[in-house]
Short mmCIF file of C-alpha atoms and ligand atoms in Angstrom, two decimals:
data_model
loop_
_atom_site.label_atom_id
_atom_site.label_comp_id
_atom_site.label_asym_id
_atom_site.label_seq_id
_atom_site.Cartn_x
_atom_site.Cartn_y
_atom_site.Cartn_z
CA UNK A 1 27.80 -9.15 -17.66
CA UNK A 2 29.52 -9.92 -14.40
CA UNK A 3 30.54 -13.44 -13.46
CA UNK A 4 27.76 -14.85 -11.39
CA UNK A 5 28.65 -14.82 -7.73
CA UNK A 6 27.62 -17.98 -5.91
CA UNK A 7 26.45 -17.12 -2.40
CA UNK A 8 27.17 -19.93 0.12
CA UNK A 9 23.87 -21.58 1.00
CA UNK A 10 24.51 -21.06 4.71
CA UNK A 11 24.14 -17.30 4.16
CA UNK A 12 20.95 -17.43 2.11
CA UNK A 13 17.57 -16.41 3.54
CA UNK A 14 14.93 -19.12 3.90
CA UNK A 15 12.78 -17.22 1.44
CA UNK A 16 14.21 -14.92 -1.20
CA UNK A 17 11.17 -12.77 -1.96
CA UNK A 18 11.73 -9.14 -0.97
CA UNK A 19 9.48 -7.39 -3.49
CA UNK A 20 7.35 -4.36 -2.69
CA UNK A 21 4.29 -5.73 -4.43
CA UNK A 22 3.51 -8.35 -5.40
CA UNK A 23 5.25 -9.40 -2.23
CA UNK A 24 6.00 -12.69 -0.49
CA UNK A 25 2.99 -14.99 -0.13
CA UNK A 26 3.37 -17.42 2.78
CA UNK A 27 3.13 -21.19 2.41
CA UNK A 28 0.13 -21.29 4.73
CA UNK A 29 -1.72 -19.05 2.29
CA UNK A 30 -0.88 -21.36 -0.61
CA UNK A 31 -2.11 -24.28 1.50
CA UNK A 32 -5.37 -22.41 2.13
CA UNK A 33 -5.68 -21.95 -1.60
CA UNK A 34 -5.17 -25.65 -2.23
CA UNK A 35 -7.76 -26.43 0.40
CA UNK A 36 -10.18 -24.00 -1.22
CA UNK A 37 -9.46 -25.70 -4.52
CA UNK A 38 -12.67 -27.64 -4.87
CA UNK A 39 -14.91 -25.87 -2.36
CA UNK A 40 -14.43 -22.21 -3.28
CA UNK A 41 -12.50 -21.83 -6.51
CA UNK A 42 -14.79 -22.17 -9.45
CA UNK A 43 -17.92 -21.40 -7.45
CA UNK A 44 -20.22 -18.40 -7.51
CA UNK A 45 -19.10 -15.24 -5.74
CA UNK A 46 -22.77 -14.51 -5.01
CA UNK A 47 -23.20 -17.67 -2.94
CA UNK A 48 -22.48 -18.33 0.67
CA UNK A 49 -19.09 -20.05 0.75
CA UNK A 50 -17.40 -17.13 -1.06
CA UNK A 51 -19.52 -14.49 0.64
CA UNK A 52 -18.43 -16.00 3.93
CA UNK A 53 -14.78 -15.40 2.98
CA UNK A 54 -15.54 -11.76 2.10
CA UNK A 55 -17.37 -11.32 5.41
CA UNK A 56 -14.42 -12.81 7.26
CA UNK A 57 -12.00 -10.41 5.53
CA UNK A 58 -14.22 -7.41 6.27
CA UNK A 59 -14.61 -8.36 9.92
CA UNK A 60 -10.92 -9.24 10.18
CA UNK A 61 -9.87 -5.84 8.80
CA UNK A 62 -12.32 -4.03 11.09
CA UNK A 63 -10.70 -5.80 14.04
CA UNK A 64 -7.13 -5.34 12.79
CA UNK A 65 -7.53 -1.59 12.29
CA UNK A 66 -9.80 -1.09 15.36
CA UNK A 67 -12.14 0.91 13.15
CA UNK A 68 -14.31 3.52 14.86
CA UNK A 69 -18.10 3.11 15.09
CA UNK A 70 -19.86 3.89 11.85
CA UNK A 71 -16.84 3.20 9.62
CA UNK A 72 -17.21 0.46 6.99
CA UNK A 73 -14.92 -1.82 5.05
CA UNK A 74 -15.62 -1.75 1.32
CA UNK A 75 -13.94 -3.60 -1.53
CA UNK A 76 -14.01 -3.86 -5.26
CA UNK A 77 -12.03 -4.75 -8.35
CA UNK A 78 -9.18 -2.82 -9.87
CA UNK A 79 -6.70 -2.21 -7.07
CA UNK A 80 -5.72 1.13 -5.56
CA UNK A 81 -5.34 2.59 -9.06
CA UNK A 82 -9.06 2.03 -9.63
CA UNK A 83 -9.82 3.62 -6.28
CA UNK A 84 -8.06 6.82 -7.41
CA UNK A 85 -10.46 7.10 -10.34
CA UNK A 86 -13.35 6.20 -8.07
CA UNK A 87 -12.35 8.97 -5.68
CA UNK A 88 -12.21 11.44 -8.59
CA UNK A 89 -15.66 10.34 -9.77
CA UNK A 90 -17.40 9.80 -6.44
CA UNK A 91 -15.59 11.58 -3.60
CA UNK A 92 -14.07 14.84 -4.80
CA UNK A 93 -16.84 17.40 -5.04
CA UNK A 94 -14.89 20.20 -6.73
CA UNK A 95 -11.25 20.43 -5.82
CA UNK A 96 -8.61 18.59 -3.85
CA UNK A 97 -5.33 19.37 -2.14
CA UNK A 98 -2.62 16.76 -2.65
CA UNK A 99 0.74 15.95 -1.13
CA UNK A 100 3.00 14.48 -3.81
CA UNK A 101 6.47 13.07 -3.14
CA UNK A 102 6.93 10.18 -5.50
CA UNK A 103 5.36 8.22 -8.28
CA UNK A 104 2.23 6.92 -6.56
CA UNK A 105 1.19 10.06 -4.72
CA UNK A 106 1.81 11.92 -7.99
CA UNK A 107 -0.43 9.61 -10.01
CA UNK A 108 -3.55 10.28 -7.95
CA UNK A 109 -2.97 14.04 -8.20
CA UNK A 110 -2.55 13.65 -11.97
CA UNK A 111 -5.87 11.80 -12.21
CA UNK A 112 -7.63 14.63 -10.40
CA UNK A 113 -5.88 17.19 -12.61
CA UNK A 114 -7.11 15.36 -15.72
CA UNK A 115 -10.73 14.95 -14.63
CA UNK A 116 -12.62 17.52 -16.73
CA UNK A 117 -15.35 18.03 -14.13
CA UNK A 118 -12.91 18.87 -11.30
CA UNK A 119 -11.11 22.12 -10.71
CA UNK A 120 -7.33 22.08 -10.83
CA UNK A 121 -5.93 20.46 -7.70
CA UNK A 122 -3.67 22.31 -5.29
CA UNK A 123 -0.43 20.40 -5.11
CA UNK A 124 2.13 20.41 -2.32
CA UNK A 125 5.18 18.79 -3.79
CA UNK A 126 8.44 17.54 -2.36
CA UNK A 127 11.51 16.02 -3.99
CA UNK A 128 11.87 12.25 -4.06
CA UNK A 129 13.15 11.08 -0.70
CA UNK A 130 11.32 13.70 1.32
CA UNK A 131 7.67 14.36 2.05
CA UNK A 132 5.12 17.15 1.57
CA UNK A 133 1.75 17.01 3.26
CA UNK A 134 -1.05 19.23 2.01
CA UNK A 135 -1.55 22.33 4.15
CA UNK A 136 -4.85 23.97 4.98
CA UNK A 137 -6.23 25.31 1.71
CA UNK A 138 -9.39 27.34 1.11
CA UNK A 139 -12.00 25.93 -1.23
CA UNK A 140 -10.89 22.32 -1.27
CA UNK A 141 -13.10 19.43 -0.21
CA UNK A 142 -10.52 16.64 0.04
CA UNK A 143 -6.95 16.31 1.31
CA UNK A 144 -4.99 13.44 -0.19
CA UNK A 145 -1.60 11.87 0.39
CA UNK A 146 0.06 8.48 0.72
CA UNK A 147 0.81 6.77 4.02
CA UNK A 148 3.83 5.17 2.44
CA UNK A 149 5.32 6.31 -0.87
CA UNK A 150 6.38 2.98 -2.32
CA UNK A 151 8.57 4.46 -5.04
CA UNK A 152 10.91 6.21 -2.61
CA UNK A 153 10.55 4.52 0.78
CA UNK A 154 9.09 7.56 2.53
CA UNK A 155 6.41 7.14 5.20
CA UNK A 156 4.18 10.06 6.08
CA UNK A 157 2.18 10.91 9.18
CA UNK A 158 -1.57 10.37 8.97
CA UNK A 159 -3.23 13.21 10.83
CA UNK A 160 -6.06 15.41 9.60
CA UNK A 161 -5.05 18.85 8.37
CA UNK A 162 -6.01 21.43 10.97
CA UNK A 163 -9.24 23.13 9.98
CA UNK A 164 -10.18 20.43 7.47
CA UNK A 165 -13.06 19.05 9.54
CA UNK A 166 -14.55 22.55 9.94
CA UNK A 167 -14.46 23.08 6.18
CA UNK A 168 -16.07 19.62 5.67
CA UNK A 169 -13.10 18.35 3.71
CA UNK A 170 -12.39 14.62 3.62
CA UNK A 171 -9.01 13.01 4.25
CA UNK A 172 -8.22 10.31 1.66
CA UNK A 173 -5.13 8.23 2.40
CA UNK A 174 -3.50 5.95 -0.14
CA UNK A 175 -2.30 3.28 2.25
CA UNK A 176 -1.49 0.68 -0.37
CA UNK A 177 1.96 -0.23 0.88
CA UNK A 178 1.53 1.14 4.40
CA UNK A 179 -1.78 -0.28 5.57
CA UNK A 180 -1.19 -3.07 8.01
CA UNK A 181 2.53 -2.41 8.47
CA UNK A 182 2.50 1.12 9.86
CA UNK A 183 0.60 2.44 12.89
CA UNK A 184 -2.57 4.36 12.09
CA UNK A 185 -5.53 5.95 13.83
CA UNK A 186 -8.36 5.37 11.37
CA UNK A 187 -10.36 8.22 12.96
CA UNK A 188 -7.86 10.58 11.29
CA UNK A 189 -9.05 9.45 7.86
CA UNK A 190 -12.23 9.27 5.77
CA UNK A 191 -10.94 6.76 3.25
CA UNK A 192 -7.96 4.58 4.10
CA UNK A 193 -7.52 2.46 1.01
CA UNK A 194 -5.10 -0.17 -0.22
CA UNK A 195 -4.45 -3.15 -2.49
CA UNK A 196 -3.82 -6.61 -1.02
CA UNK A 197 -0.51 -7.48 -2.75
CA UNK A 198 1.76 -5.44 -0.49
CA UNK A 199 1.58 -5.58 3.32
CA UNK A 200 -1.17 -8.21 3.10
CA UNK A 201 0.97 -10.51 0.98
CA UNK A 202 -1.89 -11.60 -1.26
CA UNK A 203 -2.41 -11.25 -4.98
CA UNK A 204 -3.34 -8.02 -6.74
CA UNK A 205 -6.56 -6.97 -8.41
CA UNK A 206 -8.71 -5.77 -5.54
CA UNK A 207 -8.97 -2.56 -3.57
CA UNK A 208 -10.08 -2.31 0.05
CA UNK A 209 -11.20 0.94 1.66
CA UNK A 210 -12.11 1.80 5.21
CA UNK A 211 -14.70 4.54 4.86
CA UNK A 212 -16.02 7.06 7.36
CA UNK A 213 -19.71 8.02 7.52
CA UNK A 214 -18.71 11.38 5.98
CA UNK A 215 -17.11 9.65 3.00
CA UNK A 216 -20.22 7.53 2.48
CA UNK A 217 -22.41 10.62 2.68
CA UNK A 218 -20.18 12.53 0.26
CA UNK A 219 -20.31 9.74 -2.32
CA UNK A 220 -24.11 9.79 -2.12
CA UNK A 221 -24.23 13.56 -2.63
CA UNK A 222 -21.72 13.65 -5.48
CA UNK A 223 -23.35 10.78 -7.33
CA UNK A 224 -26.81 12.22 -6.85
CA UNK A 225 -25.79 15.62 -8.17
CA UNK A 226 -24.11 13.90 -11.12
CA UNK A 227 -27.47 12.46 -12.19
CA UNK A 228 -29.21 15.83 -12.19
CA UNK A 229 -30.04 17.52 -15.42
CA UNK A 230 -27.29 19.78 -16.63
CA UNK A 231 -24.69 18.03 -14.48
CA UNK A 232 -21.30 17.73 -16.14
CA UNK A 233 -20.13 14.65 -14.35
CA UNK A 234 -20.46 11.08 -15.50
CA UNK A 235 -20.13 8.47 -12.75
CA UNK A 236 -19.88 5.10 -14.48
CA UNK A 237 -21.19 2.23 -12.33
CA UNK A 238 -17.66 0.80 -12.06
CA UNK A 239 -16.50 4.05 -10.40
CA UNK A 240 -19.50 4.48 -8.15
CA UNK A 241 -18.52 4.21 -4.53
CA UNK A 242 -22.13 3.84 -3.42
CA UNK A 243 -22.56 0.84 -5.72
CA UNK A 244 -19.34 -0.64 -4.35
CA UNK A 245 -20.62 -0.08 -0.82
CA UNK A 246 -24.02 -1.62 -1.53
CA UNK A 247 -22.26 -4.74 -2.74
CA UNK A 248 -19.70 -4.76 0.06
CA UNK A 249 -22.44 -4.64 2.68
CA UNK A 250 -23.76 -7.86 1.13
CA UNK A 251 -20.23 -9.30 1.13
CA UNK A 252 -20.06 -9.15 -2.62
CA UNK A 253 -18.37 -7.02 -5.26
CA UNK A 254 -19.93 -5.09 -8.16
CA UNK A 255 -18.44 -7.52 -10.66
CA UNK A 256 -16.66 -10.85 -10.39
CA UNK A 257 -13.56 -10.83 -8.15
CA UNK A 258 -10.59 -13.21 -8.25
CA UNK A 259 -11.68 -15.72 -5.64
CA UNK A 260 -8.09 -16.90 -5.18
CA UNK A 261 -7.09 -13.39 -4.09
CA UNK A 262 -9.89 -13.37 -1.52
CA UNK A 263 -8.74 -16.71 -0.12
CA UNK A 264 -5.11 -15.54 0.17
CA UNK A 265 -6.23 -12.28 1.79
CA UNK A 266 -8.50 -13.99 4.30
CA UNK A 267 -5.71 -16.32 5.38
CA UNK A 268 -3.33 -13.38 5.85
CA UNK A 269 -5.74 -11.19 7.81
CA UNK A 270 -6.51 -14.14 10.08
CA UNK A 271 -2.81 -14.83 10.55
CA UNK A 272 -2.06 -11.18 11.39
CA UNK A 273 -4.91 -10.97 13.90
CA UNK A 274 -3.87 -14.24 15.55
CA UNK A 275 -0.29 -13.04 15.97
CA UNK A 276 -1.17 -9.88 17.84
CA UNK A 277 -2.70 -7.65 15.20
CA UNK A 278 -1.48 -4.30 13.97
CA UNK A 279 0.74 -3.70 16.99
CA UNK A 280 2.61 -6.92 16.43
CA UNK A 281 2.95 -6.35 12.69
CA UNK A 282 4.17 -2.76 12.97
CA UNK A 283 6.82 -3.84 15.47
CA UNK A 284 7.96 -6.67 13.24
CA UNK A 285 8.24 -4.38 10.21
CA UNK A 286 10.12 -1.75 12.23
CA UNK A 287 12.54 -4.41 13.40
CA UNK A 288 13.21 -5.60 9.84
CA UNK A 289 13.60 -2.06 8.53
CA UNK A 290 15.98 -1.19 11.32
CA UNK A 291 18.18 -4.18 10.48
CA UNK A 292 18.62 -2.75 6.98
CA UNK A 293 19.04 0.90 7.91
CA UNK A 294 21.61 0.17 10.59
CA UNK A 295 23.48 -2.19 8.28
CA UNK A 296 23.55 0.54 5.60
CA UNK A 297 24.77 3.13 8.09
CA UNK A 298 27.60 0.82 9.19
CA UNK A 299 28.47 -0.10 5.63
CA UNK A 300 31.19 1.77 3.77
CA UNK A 301 29.38 1.46 0.43
CA UNK A 302 25.68 1.81 1.29
CA UNK A 303 23.49 4.42 2.97
CA UNK A 304 19.78 4.97 3.54
CA UNK A 305 18.31 7.06 0.70
CA UNK A 306 15.85 8.91 2.94
CA UNK A 307 17.87 11.30 5.08
CA UNK A 308 15.19 12.33 7.56
CA UNK A 309 14.95 9.40 9.96
CA UNK A 310 11.42 10.29 11.03
CA UNK A 311 10.06 9.57 7.54
CA UNK A 312 12.22 6.54 6.71
CA UNK A 313 9.75 3.82 5.87
CA UNK A 314 9.39 0.76 8.06
CA UNK A 315 7.90 -1.25 5.20
CA UNK A 316 9.77 -0.22 2.04
CA UNK A 317 13.49 0.31 2.61
CA UNK A 318 15.52 2.22 0.02
CA UNK A 319 19.30 2.00 0.12
CA UNK A 320 21.65 3.96 -2.13
CA UNK A 321 24.93 2.37 -3.15
CA UNK A 322 28.22 4.10 -3.93
CA UNK A 323 28.61 4.88 -7.60
CA UNK A 324 31.58 2.51 -7.70
CA UNK A 325 29.16 -0.41 -7.14
CA UNK A 326 26.44 -0.99 -9.69
CA UNK A 327 23.13 -1.63 -7.97
CA UNK A 328 21.80 -3.39 -11.04
CA UNK A 329 24.74 -5.80 -10.97
CA UNK A 330 24.11 -6.47 -7.28
CA UNK A 331 20.41 -7.03 -8.00
CA UNK A 332 21.29 -9.40 -10.86
CA UNK A 333 23.73 -11.38 -8.70
CA UNK A 334 21.18 -11.66 -5.90
CA UNK A 335 18.58 -12.76 -8.43
CA UNK A 336 20.87 -15.50 -9.72
CA UNK A 337 20.94 -16.80 -6.15
CA UNK A 338 17.17 -16.79 -5.73
CA UNK A 339 16.89 -13.43 -3.96
CA UNK A 340 14.43 -11.46 -6.05
CA UNK A 341 12.91 -8.02 -6.55
CA UNK A 342 15.54 -5.97 -4.72
CA UNK A 343 15.76 -3.40 -7.49
CA UNK A 344 15.00 0.28 -6.95
CA UNK A 345 11.93 1.89 -8.44
CA UNK A 346 12.60 2.16 -12.15
CA UNK A 347 11.51 5.75 -12.67
CA UNK A 348 13.56 7.00 -9.74
CA UNK A 349 16.67 6.13 -11.76
CA UNK A 350 19.00 5.88 -8.76
CA UNK A 351 21.82 3.47 -7.97
CA UNK A 352 19.57 1.95 -5.39
CA UNK A 353 18.19 -1.19 -3.76
CA UNK A 354 14.58 -1.25 -2.58
CA UNK A 355 13.46 -3.94 -0.19
CA UNK A 356 9.96 -4.77 0.97
CA UNK A 357 9.91 -5.72 4.65
CA UNK A 358 6.23 -6.47 5.06
CA UNK A 359 5.00 -8.66 7.96
CA UNK A 360 5.30 -11.90 5.95
CA UNK A 361 9.06 -11.35 5.62
CA UNK A 362 10.96 -12.78 8.56
CA UNK A 363 13.38 -10.39 10.27
CA UNK A 364 15.92 -13.24 10.25
CA UNK A 365 15.68 -13.35 6.46
CA UNK A 366 16.27 -9.61 6.31
CA UNK A 367 19.42 -10.08 8.32
CA UNK A 368 20.49 -12.88 5.99
CA UNK A 369 19.89 -10.54 3.07
CA UNK A 370 22.43 -8.05 4.46
CA UNK A 371 25.06 -10.81 4.61
CA UNK A 372 24.23 -11.80 1.05
CA UNK A 373 24.55 -8.23 -0.25
CA UNK A 374 27.90 -7.85 1.50
CA UNK A 375 29.05 -11.18 0.08
CA UNK A 376 28.02 -10.23 -3.45
CA UNK A 377 29.68 -6.82 -3.25
CA UNK A 378 32.91 -8.35 -1.87
CA UNK A 379 33.04 -10.92 -4.61
CA UNK A 380 32.12 -8.61 -7.46
CA UNK A 381 35.12 -6.39 -6.91
C1 PLP B 1 1.25 -0.29 -5.53
C2 PLP B 1 0.68 1.00 -5.18
C3 PLP B 1 -0.45 1.52 -5.84
C4 PLP B 1 -1.07 0.81 -7.02
O1 PLP B 1 -1.68 -0.38 -6.63
P1 PLP B 1 -2.40 -1.27 -7.73
O2 PLP B 1 -2.96 -2.41 -6.97
O3 PLP B 1 -1.34 -1.67 -8.70
O4 PLP B 1 -3.43 -0.42 -8.38
C5 PLP B 1 -0.95 2.71 -5.42
N1 PLP B 1 -0.42 3.39 -4.40
C6 PLP B 1 0.66 2.94 -3.73
C7 PLP B 1 1.20 3.73 -2.58
C8 PLP B 1 1.24 1.73 -4.09
O5 PLP B 1 2.30 1.27 -3.43
#
């Protein structure tokens, strides 16, 4: 154990939460929760006050992402991880092409590989810290990758694979840690899905998906064919996208959601829209990320992990430290001073800091964080 370094309070950020999910929840959201205490919490999710909150989130997201005509906002329980299984059950007809470049993008591909009714996926793989998008592939009906690979701090472009529309293949984007903090043209996607505990600074447990008419149609076809005699696929109700959609259209969910999460989410979507929407948020995240990357580049002991600047994430910043400085000791010292969740992704196993700079995090606090890291490193030596 190192001696605990005491960071002078004048250097500390106002708020010490820099996690990549769950991420910082703002005080205003907590206040909204308190206010909802007796009117919403503990009441039926099939009645108007809660359904009104769901409607407000769905409309707020439609506005925030400027969704094209015909697209719909769906939601359900289980987070993005549940949506992967739902996509395997309800959206992939036979075979998918996947870009994998980290833990999360790899997990979805693994789910598809393990589904006994799907053919083996075609995988385009890159090392951690870089990015591989799926290329045009014959005989696939979905293309899948992550907007932001949270395990490595890599952001990827979101643009349909050339030729994919002609072959009637869908584009499914895991936007869990990117949605809301990175620019996107929703028309380039058929399912743009995410959980609310990252950019949207809410609690976990739900998934949201912006779905194109083609995605909705595909789910109907796949689920219908799965009910035919001799079909090999089982689509359990929990993994049925059409059932999720039917409920979403009524501003409900298939089964009981955490109402508190809905309240936190509604407050955040409202806040983001009021402050200038996606444009404002993406600028704010880019500013925060840039503070960290330029600090690391100036530093004599730190450097950005992702070498290619064009894919360095503006929402999840990964910084490698010199081997002479133990990242886990730095993380522990920061933690002792109330600055939490700056550790790198466990399975990456690098001497690394990973910092979530979602819209709720103030750029001024990110700057303060750089002073605190420098202070800790100076005083650990
Ligand atoms: C966090 C994360 C997930 C998993 O989200 P859950 O809500 O835990 O299911 C999936 N994909 C990405 C890119 C993530 O960052």
